[in-house]
Amino acid sequence: MENFSSYFLPERRIFLENISYEALRESGAKAKGKQLGCRDSIVAQLRYPVGIRIIFNRRLAFEPEELFELSVSFGADLRFDPEKRDLVDWKSVNIAEEFRRGFPTLAASLNARCTLLVAEITASAGASPVIPLPAVNKRPENI
């Protein structure tokens, strides 16, 4: 879709959607057997006639399952421009994909907020913070 961002008003609301942290038992496996996985996803919800809601989620978990599981989600509400809203059949649009391409700065902001909160939470017990870096040439899952 061309000029996806032009269908929305410039103001937007960014919010913390959810934090879930669960401490798990250590399995006793050697340190080299643990692998921390990080999965990002974007979910889009059409809220016609008002606009769309975007939720960016980052989930961290160890394989094998131990130490902790952490999920952080931030969201953004974008309001339709009333003059352009009805020019598109919104039910046929892959909104998450169009958001990723049309709002790279806002997507980066949601990503950065999740990164900062993950670092703060993982460092809260005195350990070094976990700071997930974006994968090169890879798109987040579910986009």
JSON list of N, CA and C in Angstrom, two decimals, residues 46-101:
[
{"chain": "A", "resi": 46, "resn": "LEU", "atom": "N", "xyz": [-7.79, -3.67, 13.88]},
{"chain": "A", "resi": 46, "resn": "LEU", "atom": "CA", "xyz": [-8.59, -2.64, 13.23]},
{"chain": "A", "resi": 46, "resn": "LEU", "atom": "C", "xyz": [-9.68, -2.22, 14.20]},
{"chain": "A", "resi": 47, "resn": "ARG", "atom": "N", "xyz": [-9.78, -0.92, 14.44]},
{"chain": "A", "resi": 47, "resn": "ARG", "atom": "CA", "xyz": [-10.79, -0.39, 15.36]},
{"chain": "A", "resi": 47, "resn": "ARG", "atom": "C", "xyz": [-11.65, 0.62, 14.58]},
{"chain": "A", "resi": 48, "resn": "TYR", "atom": "N", "xyz": [-12.24, 0.12, 13.51]},
{"chain": "A", "resi": 48, "resn": "TYR", "atom": "CA", "xyz": [-13.02, 0.97, 12.61]},
{"chain": "A", "resi": 48, "resn": "TYR", "atom": "C", "xyz": [-14.26, 1.49, 13.31]},
{"chain": "A", "resi": 49, "resn": "PRO", "atom": "N", "xyz": [-14.60, 2.71, 13.20]},
{"chain": "A", "resi": 49, "resn": "PRO", "atom": "CA", "xyz": [-14.10, 3.78, 12.33]},
{"chain": "A", "resi": 49, "resn": "PRO", "atom": "C", "xyz": [-13.04, 4.67, 12.98]},
{"chain": "A", "resi": 50, "resn": "VAL", "atom": "N", "xyz": [-12.56, 4.32, 14.15]},
{"chain": "A", "resi": 50, "resn": "VAL", "atom": "CA", "xyz": [-11.64, 5.19, 14.89]},
{"chain": "A", "resi": 50, "resn": "VAL", "atom": "C", "xyz": [-10.22, 5.13, 14.34]},
{"chain": "A", "resi": 51, "resn": "GLY", "atom": "N", "xyz": [-9.67, 3.92, 14.16]},
{"chain": "A", "resi": 51, "resn": "GLY", "atom": "CA", "xyz": [-8.29, 3.79, 13.72]},
{"chain": "A", "resi": 51, "resn": "GLY", "atom": "C", "xyz": [-7.79, 2.38, 13.90]},
{"chain": "A", "resi": 52, "resn": "ILE", "atom": "N", "xyz": [-6.52, 2.25, 14.23]},
{"chain": "A", "resi": 52, "resn": "ILE", "atom": "CA", "xyz": [-5.90, 0.94, 14.45]},
{"chain": "A", "resi": 52, "resn": "ILE", "atom": "C", "xyz": [-5.12, 0.97, 15.75]},
{"chain": "A", "resi": 53, "resn": "ARG", "atom": "N", "xyz": [-4.95, -0.20, 16.32]},
{"chain": "A", "resi": 53, "resn": "ARG", "atom": "CA", "xyz": [-4.12, -0.38, 17.51]},
{"chain": "A", "resi": 53, "resn": "ARG", "atom": "C", "xyz": [-3.01, -1.36, 17.12]},
{"chain": "A", "resi": 54, "resn": "ILE", "atom": "N", "xyz": [-1.78, -0.99, 17.43]},
{"chain": "A", "resi": 54, "resn": "ILE", "atom": "CA", "xyz": [-0.60, -1.81, 17.16]},
{"chain": "A", "resi": 54, "resn": "ILE", "atom": "C", "xyz": [-0.01, -2.23, 18.50]},
{"chain": "A", "resi": 55, "resn": "ILE", "atom": "N", "xyz": [0.30, -3.52, 18.62]},
{"chain": "A", "resi": 55, "resn": "ILE", "atom": "CA", "xyz": [0.97, -4.03, 19.82]},
{"chain": "A", "resi": 55, "resn": "ILE", "atom": "C", "xyz": [2.29, -4.67, 19.39]},
{"chain": "A", "resi": 56, "resn": "PHE", "atom": "N", "xyz": [3.40, -4.16, 19.94]},
{"chain": "A", "resi": 56, "resn": "PHE", "atom": "CA", "xyz": [4.73, -4.72, 19.71]},
{"chain": "A", "resi": 56, "resn": "PHE", "atom": "C", "xyz": [5.09, -5.51, 20.95]},
{"chain": "A", "resi": 57, "resn": "ASN", "atom": "N", "xyz": [5.40, -6.80, 20.79]},
{"chain": "A", "resi": 57, "resn": "ASN", "atom": "CA", "xyz": [5.72, -7.67, 21.92]},
{"chain": "A", "resi": 57, "resn": "ASN", "atom": "C", "xyz": [7.12, -8.24, 21.75]},
{"chain": "A", "resi": 58, "resn": "ARG", "atom": "N", "xyz": [7.86, -8.28, 22.86]},
{"chain": "A", "resi": 58, "resn": "ARG", "atom": "CA", "xyz": [9.17, -8.95, 22.90]},
{"chain": "A", "resi": 58, "resn": "ARG", "atom": "C", "xyz": [9.09, -10.01, 23.99]},
{"chain": "A", "resi": 59, "resn": "ARG", "atom": "N", "xyz": [9.43, -11.25, 23.62]},
{"chain": "A", "resi": 59, "resn": "ARG", "atom": "CA", "xyz": [9.39, -12.36, 24.57]},
{"chain": "A", "resi": 59, "resn": "ARG", "atom": "C", "xyz": [10.77, -12.99, 24.65]},
{"chain": "A", "resi": 60, "resn": "LEU", "atom": "N", "xyz": [11.27, -13.15, 25.88]},
{"chain": "A", "resi": 60, "resn": "LEU", "atom": "CA", "xyz": [12.56, -13.80, 26.12]},
{"chain": "A", "resi": 60, "resn": "LEU", "atom": "C", "xyz": [12.33, -15.04, 26.96]},
{"chain": "A", "resi": 61, "resn": "ALA", "atom": "N", "xyz": [12.98, -16.13, 26.56]},
{"chain": "A", "resi": 61, "resn": "ALA", "atom": "CA", "xyz": [12.89, -17.38, 27.31]},
{"chain": "A", "resi": 61, "resn": "ALA", "atom": "C", "xyz": [14.14, -18.21, 27.04]},
{"chain": "A", "resi": 62, "resn": "PHE", "atom": "N", "xyz": [14.52, -18.99, 28.04]},
{"chain": "A", "resi": 62, "resn": "PHE", "atom": "CA", "xyz": [15.69, -19.86, 27.90]},
{"chain": "A", "resi": 62, "resn": "PHE", "atom": "C", "xyz": [15.27, -21.22, 27.36]},
{"chain": "A", "resi": 63, "resn": "GLU", "atom": "N", "xyz": [16.21, -21.84, 26.66]},
{"chain": "A", "resi": 63, "resn": "GLU", "atom": "CA", "xyz": [16.04, -23.20, 26.18]},
{"chain": "A", "resi": 63, "resn": "GLU", "atom": "C", "xyz": [17.24, -23.97, 26.71]},
{"chain": "A", "resi": 64, "resn": "PRO", "atom": "N", "xyz": [17.12, -24.98, 27.53]},
{"chain": "A", "resi": 64, "resn": "PRO", "atom": "CA", "xyz": [15.87, -25.50, 28.07]},
{"chain": "A", "resi": 64, "resn": "PRO", "atom": "C", "xyz": [15.24, -24.48, 29.03]},
{"chain": "A", "resi": 65, "resn": "GLU", "atom": "N", "xyz": [13.97, -24.66, 29.25]},
{"chain": "A", "resi": 65, "resn": "GLU", "atom": "CA", "xyz": [13.18, -23.72, 30.04]},
{"chain": "A", "resi": 65, "resn": "GLU", "atom": "C", "xyz": [13.71, -23.64, 31.47]},
{"chain": "A", "resi": 66, "resn": "GLU", "atom": "N", "xyz": [14.27, -22.47, 31.82]},
{"chain": "A", "resi": 66, "resn": "GLU", "atom": "CA", "xyz": [14.74, -22.23, 33.18]},
{"chain": "A", "resi": 66, "resn": "GLU", "atom": "C", "xyz": [15.08, -20.76, 33.36]},
{"chain": "A", "resi": 67, "resn": "LEU", "atom": "N", "xyz": [15.48, -20.41, 34.56]},
{"chain": "A", "resi": 67, "resn": "LEU", "atom": "CA", "xyz": [15.81, -19.06, 35.00]},
{"chain": "A", "resi": 67, "resn": "LEU", "atom": "C", "xyz": [14.62, -18.10, 34.96]},
{"chain": "A", "resi": 68, "resn": "PHE", "atom": "N", "xyz": [14.17, -17.70, 33.78]},
{"chain": "A", "resi": 68, "resn": "PHE", "atom": "CA", "xyz": [13.02, -16.80, 33.70]},
{"chain": "A", "resi": 68, "resn": "PHE", "atom": "C", "xyz": [12.40, -16.83, 32.32]},
{"chain": "A", "resi": 69, "resn": "GLU", "atom": "N", "xyz": [11.16, -16.36, 32.27]},
{"chain": "A", "resi": 69, "resn": "GLU", "atom": "CA", "xyz": [10.48, -16.03, 31.03]},
{"chain": "A", "resi": 69, "resn": "GLU", "atom": "C", "xyz": [10.00, -14.60, 31.19]},
{"chain": "A", "resi": 70, "resn": "LEU", "atom": "N", "xyz": [10.16, -13.81, 30.15]},
{"chain": "A", "resi": 70, "resn": "LEU", "atom": "CA", "xyz": [9.81, -12.39, 30.21]},
{"chain": "A", "resi": 70, "resn": "LEU", "atom": "C", "xyz": [9.11, -11.98, 28.93]},
{"chain": "A", "resi": 71, "resn": "SER", "atom": "N", "xyz": [8.03, -11.26, 29.08]},
{"chain": "A", "resi": 71, "resn": "SER", "atom": "CA", "xyz": [7.31, -10.72, 27.94]},
{"chain": "A", "resi": 71, "resn": "SER", "atom": "C", "xyz": [6.96, -9.26, 28.22]},
{"chain": "A", "resi": 72, "resn": "VAL", "atom": "N", "xyz": [7.28, -8.38, 27.27]},
{"chain": "A", "resi": 72, "resn": "VAL", "atom": "CA", "xyz": [7.00, -6.95, 27.40]},
{"chain": "A", "resi": 72, "resn": "VAL", "atom": "C", "xyz": [6.29, -6.50, 26.13]},
{"chain": "A", "resi": 73, "resn": "SER", "atom": "N", "xyz": [5.18, -5.77, 26.30]},
{"chain": "A", "resi": 73, "resn": "SER", "atom": "CA", "xyz": [4.42, -5.28, 25.16]},
{"chain": "A", "resi": 73, "resn": "SER", "atom": "C", "xyz": [4.13, -3.79, 25.30]},
{"chain": "A", "resi": 74, "resn": "PHE", "atom": "N", "xyz": [4.39, -3.07, 24.22]},
{"chain": "A", "resi": 74, "resn": "PHE", "atom": "CA", "xyz": [4.00, -1.66, 24.12]},
{"chain": "A", "resi": 74, "resn": "PHE", "atom": "C", "xyz": [3.07, -1.54, 22.94]},
{"chain": "A", "resi": 75, "resn": "GLY", "atom": "N", "xyz": [2.17, -0.57, 23.02]},
{"chain": "A", "resi": 75, "resn": "GLY", "atom": "CA", "xyz": [1.21, -0.38, 21.95]},
{"chain": "A", "resi": 75, "resn": "GLY", "atom": "C", "xyz": [1.14, 1.06, 21.49]},
{"chain": "A", "resi": 76, "resn": "ALA", "atom": "N", "xyz": [0.48, 1.24, 20.35]},
{"chain": "A", "resi": 76, "resn": "ALA", "atom": "CA", "xyz": [0.24, 2.58, 19.80]},
{"chain": "A", "resi": 76, "resn": "ALA", "atom": "C", "xyz": [-1.14, 2.59, 19.17]},
{"chain": "A", "resi": 77, "resn": "ASP", "atom": "N", "xyz": [-1.87, 3.63, 19.45]},
{"chain": "A", "resi": 77, "resn": "ASP", "atom": "CA", "xyz": [-3.17, 3.86, 18.81]},
{"chain": "A", "resi": 77, "resn": "ASP", "atom": "C", "xyz": [-2.98, 4.93, 17.75]},
{"chain": "A", "resi": 78, "resn": "LEU", "atom": "N", "xyz": [-3.40, 4.62, 16.54]},
{"chain": "A", "resi": 78, "resn": "LEU", "atom": "CA", "xyz": [-3.35, 5.57, 15.44]},
{"chain": "A", "resi": 78, "resn": "LEU", "atom": "C", "xyz": [-4.78, 5.85, 15.00]},
{"chain": "A", "resi": 79, "resn": "ARG", "atom": "N", "xyz": [-5.11, 7.11, 14.88]},
{"chain": "A", "resi": 79, "resn": "ARG", "atom": "CA", "xyz": [-6.47, 7.52, 14.50]},
{"chain": "A", "resi": 79, "resn": "ARG", "atom": "C", "xyz": [-6.51, 7.81, 13.01]},
{"chain": "A", "resi": 80, "resn": "PHE", "atom": "N", "xyz": [-7.58, 7.31, 12.37]},
{"chain": "A", "resi": 80, "resn": "PHE", "atom": "CA", "xyz": [-7.78, 7.56, 10.95]},
{"chain": "A", "resi": 80, "resn": "PHE", "atom": "C", "xyz": [-7.99, 9.05, 10.69]},
{"chain": "A", "resi": 81, "resn": "ASP", "atom": "N", "xyz": [-7.52, 9.51, 9.54]},
{"chain": "A", "resi": 81, "resn": "ASP", "atom": "CA", "xyz": [-7.89, 10.82, 9.02]},
{"chain": "A", "resi": 81, "resn": "ASP", "atom": "C", "xyz": [-9.31, 10.64, 8.47]},
{"chain": "A", "resi": 82, "resn": "PRO", "atom": "N", "xyz": [-10.30, 11.32, 9.03]},
{"chain": "A", "resi": 82, "resn": "PRO", "atom": "CA", "xyz": [-11.69, 11.11, 8.62]},
{"chain": "A", "resi": 82, "resn": "PRO", "atom": "C", "xyz": [-11.93, 11.32, 7.12]},
{"chain": "A", "resi": 83, "resn": "GLU", "atom": "N", "xyz": [-11.13, 12.16, 6.49]},
{"chain": "A", "resi": 83, "resn": "GLU", "atom": "CA", "xyz": [-11.30, 12.42, 5.07]},
{"chain": "A", "resi": 83, "resn": "GLU", "atom": "C", "xyz": [-10.80, 11.28, 4.19]},
{"chain": "A", "resi": 84, "resn": "LYS", "atom": "N", "xyz": [-9.90, 10.45, 4.70]},
{"chain": "A", "resi": 84, "resn": "LYS", "atom": "CA", "xyz": [-9.29, 9.38, 3.89]},
{"chain": "A", "resi": 84, "resn": "LYS", "atom": "C", "xyz": [-9.68, 7.98, 4.34]},
{"chain": "A", "resi": 85, "resn": "ARG", "atom": "N", "xyz": [-10.28, 7.86, 5.51]},
{"chain": "A", "resi": 85, "resn": "ARG", "atom": "CA", "xyz": [-10.57, 6.56, 6.13]},
{"chain": "A", "resi": 85, "resn": "ARG", "atom": "C", "xyz": [-11.32, 5.61, 5.20]},
{"chain": "A", "resi": 86, "resn": "ASP", "atom": "N", "xyz": [-12.32, 6.09, 4.49]},
{"chain": "A", "resi": 86, "resn": "ASP", "atom": "CA", "xyz": [-13.18, 5.22, 3.69]},
{"chain": "A", "resi": 86, "resn": "ASP", "atom": "C", "xyz": [-12.66, 4.98, 2.28]},
{"chain": "A", "resi": 87, "resn": "LEU", "atom": "N", "xyz": [-11.46, 5.43, 1.96]},
{"chain": "A", "resi": 87, "resn": "LEU", "atom": "CA", "xyz": [-10.88, 5.21, 0.64]},
{"chain": "A", "resi": 87, "resn": "LEU", "atom": "C", "xyz": [-10.26, 3.82, 0.51]},
{"chain": "A", "resi": 88, "resn": "VAL", "atom": "N", "xyz": [-10.17, 3.09, 1.62]},
{"chain": "A", "resi": 88, "resn": "VAL", "atom": "CA", "xyz": [-9.51, 1.78, 1.65]},
{"chain": "A", "resi": 88, "resn": "VAL", "atom": "C", "xyz": [-10.43, 0.75, 2.28]},
{"chain": "A", "resi": 89, "resn": "ASP", "atom": "N", "xyz": [-10.40, -0.47, 1.73]},
{"chain": "A", "resi": 89, "resn": "ASP", "atom": "CA", "xyz": [-11.10, -1.60, 2.37]},
{"chain": "A", "resi": 89, "resn": "ASP", "atom": "C", "xyz": [-10.14, -2.16, 3.42]},
{"chain": "A", "resi": 90, "resn": "TRP", "atom": "N", "xyz": [-10.23, -1.67, 4.64]},
{"chain": "A", "resi": 90, "resn": "TRP", "atom": "CA", "xyz": [-9.27, -1.98, 5.70]},
{"chain": "A", "resi": 90, "resn": "TRP", "atom": "C", "xyz": [-9.26, -3.46, 6.08]},
{"chain": "A", "resi": 91, "resn": "LYS", "atom": "N", "xyz": [-10.36, -4.16, 5.85]},
{"chain": "A", "resi": 91, "resn": "LYS", "atom": "CA", "xyz": [-10.40, -5.58, 6.20]},
{"chain": "A", "resi": 91, "resn": "LYS", "atom": "C", "xyz": [-9.52, -6.43, 5.29]},
{"chain": "A", "resi": 92, "resn": "SER", "atom": "N", "xyz": [-9.15, -5.90, 4.14]},
{"chain": "A", "resi": 92, "resn": "SER", "atom": "CA", "xyz": [-8.32, -6.66, 3.20]},
{"chain": "A", "resi": 92, "resn": "SER", "atom": "C", "xyz": [-6.84, -6.28, 3.29]},
{"chain": "A", "resi": 93, "resn": "VAL", "atom": "N", "xyz": [-6.50, -5.36, 4.18]},
{"chain": "A", "resi": 93, "resn": "VAL", "atom": "CA", "xyz": [-5.12, -4.88, 4.31]},
{"chain": "A", "resi": 93, "resn": "VAL", "atom": "C", "xyz": [-4.40, -5.64, 5.42]},
{"chain": "A", "resi": 94, "resn": "ASN", "atom": "N", "xyz": [-3.16, -6.05, 5.16]},
{"chain": "A", "resi": 94, "resn": "ASN", "atom": "CA", "xyz": [-2.31, -6.64, 6.19]},
{"chain": "A", "resi": 94, "resn": "ASN", "atom": "C", "xyz": [-1.73, -5.45, 6.98]},
{"chain": "A", "resi": 95, "resn": "ILE", "atom": "N", "xyz": [-2.46, -5.04, 8.00]},
{"chain": "A", "resi": 95, "resn": "ILE", "atom": "CA", "xyz": [-2.13, -3.81, 8.72]},
{"chain": "A", "resi": 95, "resn": "ILE", "atom": "C", "xyz": [-0.77, -3.90, 9.41]},
{"chain": "A", "resi": 96, "resn": "ALA", "atom": "N", "xyz": [-0.44, -5.04, 9.98]},
{"chain": "A", "resi": 96, "resn": "ALA", "atom": "CA", "xyz": [0.86, -5.18, 10.67]},
{"chain": "A", "resi": 96, "resn": "ALA", "atom": "C", "xyz": [2.01, -4.98, 9.69]},
{"chain": "A", "resi": 97, "resn": "GLU", "atom": "N", "xyz": [1.92, -5.56, 8.51]},
{"chain": "A", "resi": 97, "resn": "GLU", "atom": "CA", "xyz": [2.97, -5.41, 7.49]},
{"chain": "A", "resi": 97, "resn": "GLU", "atom": "C", "xyz": [3.04, -3.97, 7.01]},
{"chain": "A", "resi": 98, "resn": "GLU", "atom": "N", "xyz": [1.91, -3.37, 6.75]},
{"chain": "A", "resi": 98, "resn": "GLU", "atom": "CA", "xyz": [1.88, -1.99, 6.29]},
{"chain": "A", "resi": 98, "resn": "GLU", "atom": "C", "xyz": [2.40, -1.03, 7.37]},
{"chain": "A", "resi": 99, "resn": "PHE", "atom": "N", "xyz": [2.09, -1.31, 8.62]},
{"chain": "A", "resi": 99, "resn": "PHE", "atom": "CA", "xyz": [2.61, -0.51, 9.72]},
{"chain": "A", "resi": 99, "resn": "PHE", "atom": "C", "xyz": [4.13, -0.59, 9.76]},
{"chain": "A", "resi": 100, "resn": "ARG", "atom": "N", "xyz": [4.67, -1.77, 9.65]},
{"chain": "A", "resi": 100, "resn": "ARG", "atom": "CA", "xyz": [6.12, -1.96, 9.69]},
{"chain": "A", "resi": 100, "resn": "ARG", "atom": "C", "xyz": [6.81, -1.15, 8.60]},
{"chain": "A", "resi": 101, "resn": "ARG", "atom": "N", "xyz": [6.23, -1.14, 7.40]},
{"chain": "A", "resi": 101, "resn": "ARG", "atom": "CA", "xyz": [6.83, -0.39, 6.29]},
{"chain": "A", "resi": 101, "resn": "ARG", "atom": "C", "xyz": [6.51, 1.10, 6.34]}
]
